[in-house]
């Protein structure tokens, strides 16, 4: 599964979803994780942006994350979380801006080796269905 992290330094989960200028991406399974090409977002993502500009940037960010199973952030607003959930992407909040991406990835791999909680099993089912659809499209 693909997992994204809102980050300012590619080390910590310290980015707010709406103002994040970059997302670290990883492919994760029960054997480990591999970094992928990060997502970089341009434009004015700050509070002084117009409402229309914010909506357009939010839409573009959600669309860029459609192939992710989980998106970890420090903070996320209700509308943004709702959009992700509607697209079957699970938003998760970190507990602190000091939380390290690699620590969370290690815990996620260990969870996948055992018995994942119901929310993660459901998210993984979405990933399996997407993989099957991709294979069928190639045939």
Short mmCIF file of N, CA and C in Angstrom, two decimals:
data_model
loop_
_atom_site.label_atom_id
_atom_site.label_comp_id
_atom_site.label_asym_id
_atom_site.label_seq_id
_atom_site.Cartn_x
_atom_site.Cartn_y
_atom_site.Cartn_z
N UNK A 1 0.84 -1.18 0.00
CA UNK A 1 0.00 0.00 0.00
C UNK A 1 0.89 1.24 0.00
N UNK A 2 0.35 2.32 -0.52
CA UNK A 2 1.08 3.57 -0.56
C UNK A 2 0.61 4.45 0.60
N UNK A 3 1.59 5.04 1.31
CA UNK A 3 1.31 5.89 2.47
C UNK A 3 2.00 7.23 2.27
N UNK A 4 1.29 8.31 2.58
CA UNK A 4 1.83 9.67 2.44
C UNK A 4 1.96 10.33 3.81
N UNK A 5 2.94 11.23 3.92
CA UNK A 5 3.20 11.96 5.16
C UNK A 5 3.36 13.44 4.84
N UNK A 6 2.58 14.29 5.50
CA UNK A 6 2.76 15.74 5.38
C UNK A 6 3.98 16.11 6.23
N UNK A 7 4.99 16.69 5.60
CA UNK A 7 6.25 16.94 6.28
C UNK A 7 6.92 18.20 5.75
N UNK A 8 7.67 18.86 6.61
CA UNK A 8 8.46 20.01 6.17
C UNK A 8 9.91 19.63 5.95
N UNK A 9 10.34 18.50 6.53
CA UNK A 9 11.76 18.13 6.48
C UNK A 9 12.03 16.70 6.03
N UNK A 10 11.00 15.96 5.64
CA UNK A 10 11.09 14.56 5.23
C UNK A 10 11.59 13.65 6.34
N UNK A 11 11.52 14.13 7.59
CA UNK A 11 11.90 13.33 8.75
C UNK A 11 10.71 13.20 9.71
N UNK A 12 10.02 14.31 9.95
CA UNK A 12 8.92 14.36 10.92
C UNK A 12 7.57 14.51 10.23
N UNK A 13 6.52 14.03 10.93
CA UNK A 13 5.15 14.24 10.46
C UNK A 13 4.70 15.55 11.09
N UNK A 14 5.07 16.65 10.45
CA UNK A 14 4.86 17.96 11.06
C UNK A 14 4.12 18.94 10.15
N UNK A 15 3.45 18.43 9.12
CA UNK A 15 2.76 19.30 8.19
C UNK A 15 1.25 19.28 8.36
N UNK A 16 0.65 20.46 8.23
CA UNK A 16 -0.80 20.58 8.18
C UNK A 16 -1.21 20.23 6.75
N UNK A 17 -2.25 19.44 6.60
CA UNK A 17 -2.65 18.98 5.26
C UNK A 17 -2.85 20.16 4.31
N UNK A 18 -3.61 21.16 4.73
CA UNK A 18 -3.94 22.25 3.84
C UNK A 18 -2.76 23.08 3.38
N UNK A 19 -1.78 23.28 4.25
CA UNK A 19 -0.65 24.14 3.89
C UNK A 19 0.61 23.35 3.54
N UNK A 20 0.53 22.02 3.55
CA UNK A 20 1.71 21.20 3.23
C UNK A 20 2.16 21.46 1.80
N UNK A 21 3.43 21.78 1.65
CA UNK A 21 4.00 22.01 0.32
C UNK A 21 4.61 20.74 -0.25
N UNK A 22 4.71 19.71 0.60
CA UNK A 22 5.29 18.44 0.14
C UNK A 22 4.76 17.29 0.97
N UNK A 23 4.75 16.12 0.36
CA UNK A 23 4.35 14.89 1.03
C UNK A 23 5.39 13.83 0.70
N UNK A 24 5.91 13.19 1.75
CA UNK A 24 6.78 12.04 1.56
C UNK A 24 5.89 10.84 1.26
N UNK A 25 6.29 10.03 0.30
CA UNK A 25 5.52 8.85 -0.08
C UNK A 25 6.34 7.59 0.12
N UNK A 26 5.67 6.55 0.59
CA UNK A 26 6.32 5.26 0.80
C UNK A 26 5.40 4.14 0.34
N UNK A 27 6.00 3.09 -0.19
CA UNK A 27 5.29 1.84 -0.46
C UNK A 27 5.55 0.96 0.76
N UNK A 28 4.48 0.44 1.36
CA UNK A 28 4.60 -0.30 2.62
C UNK A 28 3.89 -1.64 2.50
N UNK A 29 4.56 -2.69 2.99
CA UNK A 29 3.90 -3.99 3.13
C UNK A 29 4.46 -4.68 4.37
N UNK A 30 4.11 -5.93 4.57
CA UNK A 30 4.54 -6.61 5.79
C UNK A 30 6.02 -6.99 5.80
N UNK A 31 6.71 -6.72 4.70
CA UNK A 31 8.15 -7.01 4.62
C UNK A 31 9.01 -5.77 4.86
N UNK A 32 8.40 -4.58 4.74
CA UNK A 32 9.16 -3.35 4.93
C UNK A 32 8.56 -2.20 4.16
N UNK A 33 9.38 -1.19 3.90
CA UNK A 33 8.91 -0.01 3.18
C UNK A 33 10.01 0.55 2.29
N UNK A 34 9.58 1.19 1.23
CA UNK A 34 10.49 1.81 0.27
C UNK A 34 10.03 3.24 0.00
N UNK A 35 10.96 4.21 0.00
CA UNK A 35 10.56 5.58 -0.33
C UNK A 35 10.24 5.68 -1.82
N UNK A 36 9.28 6.52 -2.12
CA UNK A 36 8.88 6.81 -3.48
C UNK A 36 9.16 8.29 -3.77
N UNK A 37 8.96 8.70 -4.98
CA UNK A 37 9.14 10.11 -5.34
C UNK A 37 8.14 10.95 -4.54
N UNK A 38 8.62 11.98 -3.84
CA UNK A 38 7.69 12.79 -3.03
C UNK A 38 6.77 13.63 -3.91
N UNK A 39 5.67 14.03 -3.34
CA UNK A 39 4.76 14.96 -4.00
C UNK A 39 5.13 16.37 -3.57
N UNK A 40 5.26 17.27 -4.53
CA UNK A 40 5.56 18.67 -4.25
C UNK A 40 4.40 19.50 -4.77
N UNK A 41 3.86 20.36 -3.91
CA UNK A 41 2.72 21.19 -4.26
C UNK A 41 3.15 22.65 -4.37
N UNK A 42 2.75 23.29 -5.45
CA UNK A 42 3.10 24.69 -5.65
C UNK A 42 1.93 25.60 -5.30
N UNK A 43 2.13 26.87 -5.54
CA UNK A 43 1.06 27.84 -5.33
C UNK A 43 1.00 28.31 -3.89
N UNK A 44 0.10 29.23 -3.65
CA UNK A 44 -0.07 29.82 -2.34
C UNK A 44 -0.99 28.94 -1.51
N UNK A 45 -0.42 28.26 -0.51
CA UNK A 45 -1.19 27.35 0.33
C UNK A 45 -1.44 27.93 1.71
N UNK A 46 -1.09 29.17 1.92
CA UNK A 46 -1.18 29.79 3.24
C UNK A 46 -2.53 30.46 3.48
N UNK A 47 -2.69 30.98 4.69
CA UNK A 47 -3.94 31.59 5.11
C UNK A 47 -4.35 32.78 4.25
N UNK A 48 -3.38 33.50 3.65
CA UNK A 48 -3.72 34.68 2.88
C UNK A 48 -4.19 34.37 1.46
N UNK A 49 -4.23 33.10 1.08
CA UNK A 49 -4.72 32.73 -0.25
C UNK A 49 -6.24 32.95 -0.31
N UNK A 50 -6.73 33.21 -1.52
CA UNK A 50 -8.17 33.40 -1.68
C UNK A 50 -8.89 32.07 -1.45
N UNK A 51 -10.17 32.15 -1.13
CA UNK A 51 -10.96 30.94 -0.88
C UNK A 51 -10.97 30.04 -2.12
N UNK A 52 -11.13 30.62 -3.29
CA UNK A 52 -11.14 29.85 -4.53
C UNK A 52 -9.79 29.16 -4.76
N UNK A 53 -8.71 29.88 -4.50
CA UNK A 53 -7.38 29.32 -4.67
C UNK A 53 -7.18 28.14 -3.70
N UNK A 54 -7.63 28.30 -2.46
CA UNK A 54 -7.52 27.22 -1.47
C UNK A 54 -8.30 25.99 -1.91
N UNK A 55 -9.52 26.21 -2.44
CA UNK A 55 -10.34 25.07 -2.88
C UNK A 55 -9.69 24.34 -4.05
N UNK A 56 -9.13 25.10 -4.98
CA UNK A 56 -8.46 24.49 -6.13
C UNK A 56 -7.24 23.69 -5.69
N UNK A 57 -6.46 24.25 -4.77
CA UNK A 57 -5.27 23.55 -4.27
C UNK A 57 -5.66 22.31 -3.47
N UNK A 58 -6.72 22.41 -2.69
CA UNK A 58 -7.20 21.26 -1.92
C UNK A 58 -7.63 20.14 -2.86
N UNK A 59 -8.38 20.51 -3.90
CA UNK A 59 -8.83 19.51 -4.88
C UNK A 59 -7.62 18.84 -5.53
N UNK A 60 -6.64 19.62 -5.95
CA UNK A 60 -5.46 19.06 -6.60
C UNK A 60 -4.69 18.14 -5.66
N UNK A 61 -4.60 18.53 -4.39
CA UNK A 61 -3.86 17.72 -3.41
C UNK A 61 -4.58 16.39 -3.18
N UNK A 62 -5.90 16.44 -3.03
CA UNK A 62 -6.67 15.21 -2.83
C UNK A 62 -6.51 14.30 -4.05
N UNK A 63 -6.60 14.86 -5.23
CA UNK A 63 -6.46 14.06 -6.45
C UNK A 63 -5.07 13.42 -6.54
N UNK A 64 -4.04 14.13 -6.12
CA UNK A 64 -2.67 13.60 -6.16
C UNK A 64 -2.48 12.44 -5.19
N UNK A 65 -3.34 12.34 -4.19
CA UNK A 65 -3.21 11.31 -3.16
C UNK A 65 -4.17 10.14 -3.34
N UNK A 66 -4.88 10.08 -4.45
CA UNK A 66 -5.90 9.05 -4.65
C UNK A 66 -5.36 7.63 -4.59
N UNK A 67 -4.11 7.42 -4.96
CA UNK A 67 -3.58 6.06 -4.92
C UNK A 67 -2.95 5.71 -3.57
N UNK A 68 -3.09 6.60 -2.60
CA UNK A 68 -2.60 6.33 -1.24
C UNK A 68 -3.70 5.65 -0.43
N UNK A 69 -3.29 4.82 0.48
CA UNK A 69 -4.21 4.17 1.40
C UNK A 69 -4.40 5.02 2.65
N UNK A 70 -3.28 5.59 3.14
CA UNK A 70 -3.30 6.40 4.36
C UNK A 70 -2.49 7.67 4.12
N UNK A 71 -2.96 8.78 4.68
CA UNK A 71 -2.22 10.04 4.67
C UNK A 71 -2.07 10.49 6.12
N UNK A 72 -0.82 10.58 6.58
CA UNK A 72 -0.53 11.04 7.94
C UNK A 72 -0.21 12.53 7.92
N UNK A 73 -0.82 13.26 8.84
CA UNK A 73 -0.64 14.71 8.94
C UNK A 73 -0.55 15.10 10.41
N UNK A 74 -0.06 16.31 10.66
CA UNK A 74 -0.10 16.84 12.02
C UNK A 74 -1.51 17.35 12.32
N UNK A 75 -2.09 18.06 11.35
CA UNK A 75 -3.44 18.59 11.47
C UNK A 75 -4.13 18.50 10.11
N UNK A 76 -5.45 18.41 10.16
CA UNK A 76 -6.24 18.42 8.93
C UNK A 76 -7.63 18.97 9.27
N UNK A 77 -8.13 19.82 8.41
CA UNK A 77 -9.47 20.37 8.61
C UNK A 77 -10.54 19.36 8.25
N UNK A 78 -11.74 19.59 8.76
CA UNK A 78 -12.86 18.69 8.50
C UNK A 78 -13.18 18.52 7.03
N UNK A 79 -13.27 19.62 6.24
CA UNK A 79 -13.58 19.45 4.82
C UNK A 79 -12.53 18.64 4.07
N UNK A 80 -11.26 18.86 4.38
CA UNK A 80 -10.20 18.10 3.71
C UNK A 80 -10.26 16.63 4.10
N UNK A 81 -10.47 16.36 5.38
CA UNK A 81 -10.58 14.97 5.83
C UNK A 81 -11.77 14.29 5.15
N UNK A 82 -12.88 15.00 5.06
CA UNK A 82 -14.06 14.46 4.41
C UNK A 82 -13.82 14.12 2.95
N UNK A 83 -13.11 14.99 2.26
CA UNK A 83 -12.80 14.72 0.84
C UNK A 83 -11.94 13.49 0.69
N UNK A 84 -10.93 13.34 1.56
CA UNK A 84 -10.09 12.15 1.49
C UNK A 84 -10.90 10.89 1.76
N UNK A 85 -11.69 10.92 2.81
CA UNK A 85 -12.50 9.76 3.18
C UNK A 85 -13.46 9.39 2.05
N UNK A 86 -14.07 10.40 1.41
CA UNK A 86 -14.97 10.13 0.29
C UNK A 86 -14.25 9.46 -0.87
N UNK A 87 -12.94 9.66 -0.97
CA UNK A 87 -12.14 9.04 -2.03
C UNK A 87 -11.47 7.75 -1.54
N UNK A 88 -11.88 7.28 -0.35
CA UNK A 88 -11.37 6.03 0.24
C UNK A 88 -9.89 6.13 0.60
N UNK A 89 -9.45 7.31 1.02
CA UNK A 89 -8.11 7.53 1.55
C UNK A 89 -8.29 7.86 3.03
N UNK A 90 -7.57 7.17 3.90
CA UNK A 90 -7.74 7.35 5.34
C UNK A 90 -6.78 8.40 5.88
N UNK A 91 -7.30 9.54 6.38
CA UNK A 91 -6.42 10.52 7.00
C UNK A 91 -6.15 10.14 8.46
N UNK A 92 -4.91 10.29 8.88
CA UNK A 92 -4.52 9.97 10.26
C UNK A 92 -3.68 11.13 10.79
N UNK A 93 -3.95 11.52 12.04
CA UNK A 93 -3.20 12.61 12.66
C UNK A 93 -2.08 12.04 13.53
N UNK A 94 -0.90 12.64 13.42
CA UNK A 94 0.19 12.26 14.31
C UNK A 94 -0.06 12.91 15.67
N UNK A 95 0.60 12.39 16.68
CA UNK A 95 0.39 12.90 18.04
C UNK A 95 1.21 14.15 18.31
N UNK A 96 2.33 14.30 17.59
CA UNK A 96 3.26 15.40 17.88
C UNK A 96 4.05 15.74 16.62
N UNK A 97 4.48 17.00 16.48
CA UNK A 97 5.33 17.35 15.34
C UNK A 97 6.72 16.70 15.43
N UNK A 98 7.00 16.08 16.57
CA UNK A 98 8.27 15.37 16.75
C UNK A 98 8.20 13.92 16.28
N UNK A 99 6.99 13.43 15.96
CA UNK A 99 6.84 12.05 15.48
C UNK A 99 7.64 11.87 14.19
N UNK A 100 8.46 10.82 14.16
CA UNK A 100 9.30 10.56 13.00
C UNK A 100 8.58 9.62 12.02
N UNK A 101 8.74 9.92 10.76
CA UNK A 101 8.14 9.11 9.70
C UNK A 101 8.62 7.67 9.81
N UNK A 102 9.92 7.46 9.97
CA UNK A 102 10.45 6.09 10.01
C UNK A 102 9.95 5.30 11.22
N UNK A 103 9.75 5.96 12.35
CA UNK A 103 9.20 5.27 13.52
C UNK A 103 7.79 4.77 13.22
N UNK A 104 6.99 5.61 12.60
CA UNK A 104 5.62 5.22 12.27
C UNK A 104 5.63 4.11 11.22
N UNK A 105 6.51 4.21 10.22
CA UNK A 105 6.61 3.16 9.21
C UNK A 105 6.98 1.82 9.83
N UNK A 106 7.93 1.84 10.77
CA UNK A 106 8.32 0.59 11.46
C UNK A 106 7.13 -0.01 12.19
N UNK A 107 6.35 0.82 12.88
CA UNK A 107 5.17 0.32 13.60
C UNK A 107 4.12 -0.22 12.63
N UNK A 108 3.97 0.45 11.50
CA UNK A 108 3.00 0.03 10.50
C UNK A 108 3.37 -1.33 9.91
N UNK A 109 4.65 -1.53 9.62
CA UNK A 109 5.11 -2.82 9.10
C UNK A 109 4.84 -3.92 10.13
N UNK A 110 5.15 -3.66 11.40
CA UNK A 110 4.90 -4.66 12.45
C UNK A 110 3.41 -4.97 12.56
N UNK A 111 2.58 -3.95 12.43
CA UNK A 111 1.13 -4.15 12.47
C UNK A 111 0.67 -5.01 11.31
N UNK A 112 1.23 -4.80 10.13
CA UNK A 112 0.85 -5.58 8.95
C UNK A 112 1.29 -7.04 9.08
N UNK A 113 2.36 -7.29 9.81
CA UNK A 113 2.83 -8.67 10.03
C UNK A 113 1.87 -9.44 10.93
N UNK A 114 1.18 -8.73 11.80
CA UNK A 114 0.27 -9.38 12.75
C UNK A 114 -1.16 -9.30 12.27
N UNK A 115 -2.02 -8.88 13.17
CA UNK A 115 -3.44 -8.76 12.87
C UNK A 115 -3.80 -7.27 12.85
N UNK A 116 -3.89 -6.67 11.66
CA UNK A 116 -4.20 -5.25 11.59
C UNK A 116 -5.58 -4.93 12.18
N UNK A 117 -5.73 -3.74 12.75
CA UNK A 117 -7.04 -3.34 13.28
C UNK A 117 -8.07 -3.25 12.14
N UNK A 118 -9.35 -3.27 12.47
CA UNK A 118 -10.39 -3.27 11.45
C UNK A 118 -10.28 -2.12 10.43
N UNK A 119 -9.96 -0.90 10.89
CA UNK A 119 -9.88 0.22 9.94
C UNK A 119 -8.78 0.00 8.92
N UNK A 120 -7.67 -0.63 9.33
CA UNK A 120 -6.56 -0.88 8.41
C UNK A 120 -6.89 -2.04 7.47
N UNK A 121 -7.56 -3.07 7.98
CA UNK A 121 -7.98 -4.17 7.11
C UNK A 121 -8.89 -3.65 6.00
N UNK A 122 -9.80 -2.73 6.37
CA UNK A 122 -10.70 -2.15 5.38
C UNK A 122 -9.91 -1.34 4.34
N UNK A 123 -8.94 -0.56 4.81
CA UNK A 123 -8.12 0.23 3.90
C UNK A 123 -7.29 -0.68 2.98
N UNK A 124 -6.79 -1.76 3.53
CA UNK A 124 -6.01 -2.70 2.73
C UNK A 124 -6.87 -3.40 1.69
N UNK A 125 -8.12 -3.64 2.01
CA UNK A 125 -9.04 -4.25 1.06
C UNK A 125 -9.20 -3.33 -0.16
N UNK A 126 -9.28 -2.03 0.08
CA UNK A 126 -9.37 -1.06 -1.01
C UNK A 126 -8.14 -1.16 -1.91
N UNK A 127 -6.96 -1.30 -1.31
CA UNK A 127 -5.72 -1.41 -2.07
C UNK A 127 -5.74 -2.68 -2.91
N UNK A 128 -6.18 -3.80 -2.34
CA UNK A 128 -6.23 -5.06 -3.08
C UNK A 128 -7.19 -4.97 -4.26
N UNK A 129 -8.32 -4.32 -4.06
CA UNK A 129 -9.29 -4.16 -5.14
C UNK A 129 -8.70 -3.30 -6.26
N UNK A 130 -7.96 -2.24 -5.92
CA UNK A 130 -7.33 -1.39 -6.92
C UNK A 130 -6.29 -2.15 -7.71
N UNK A 131 -5.50 -3.00 -7.01
CA UNK A 131 -4.49 -3.81 -7.69
C UNK A 131 -5.15 -4.78 -8.67
N UNK A 132 -6.25 -5.41 -8.26
CA UNK A 132 -6.95 -6.33 -9.13
C UNK A 132 -7.49 -5.61 -10.36
N UNK A 133 -8.07 -4.43 -10.17
CA UNK A 133 -8.58 -3.66 -11.30
C UNK A 133 -7.47 -3.30 -12.28
N UNK A 134 -6.29 -2.95 -11.77
CA UNK A 134 -5.16 -2.61 -12.64
C UNK A 134 -4.72 -3.82 -13.46
N UNK A 135 -4.69 -5.00 -12.84
CA UNK A 135 -4.31 -6.22 -13.55
C UNK A 135 -5.33 -6.54 -14.63
N UNK A 136 -6.61 -6.41 -14.30
CA UNK A 136 -7.66 -6.70 -15.28
C UNK A 136 -7.62 -5.73 -16.46
N UNK A 137 -7.25 -4.48 -16.21
CA UNK A 137 -7.16 -3.50 -17.30
C UNK A 137 -6.03 -3.84 -18.25
N UNK A 138 -4.96 -4.47 -17.75
CA UNK A 138 -3.81 -4.83 -18.59
C UNK A 138 -4.11 -6.02 -19.48
N UNK A 139 -5.08 -6.85 -19.09
CA UNK A 139 -5.39 -8.08 -19.84
C UNK A 139 -6.16 -7.77 -21.09
#
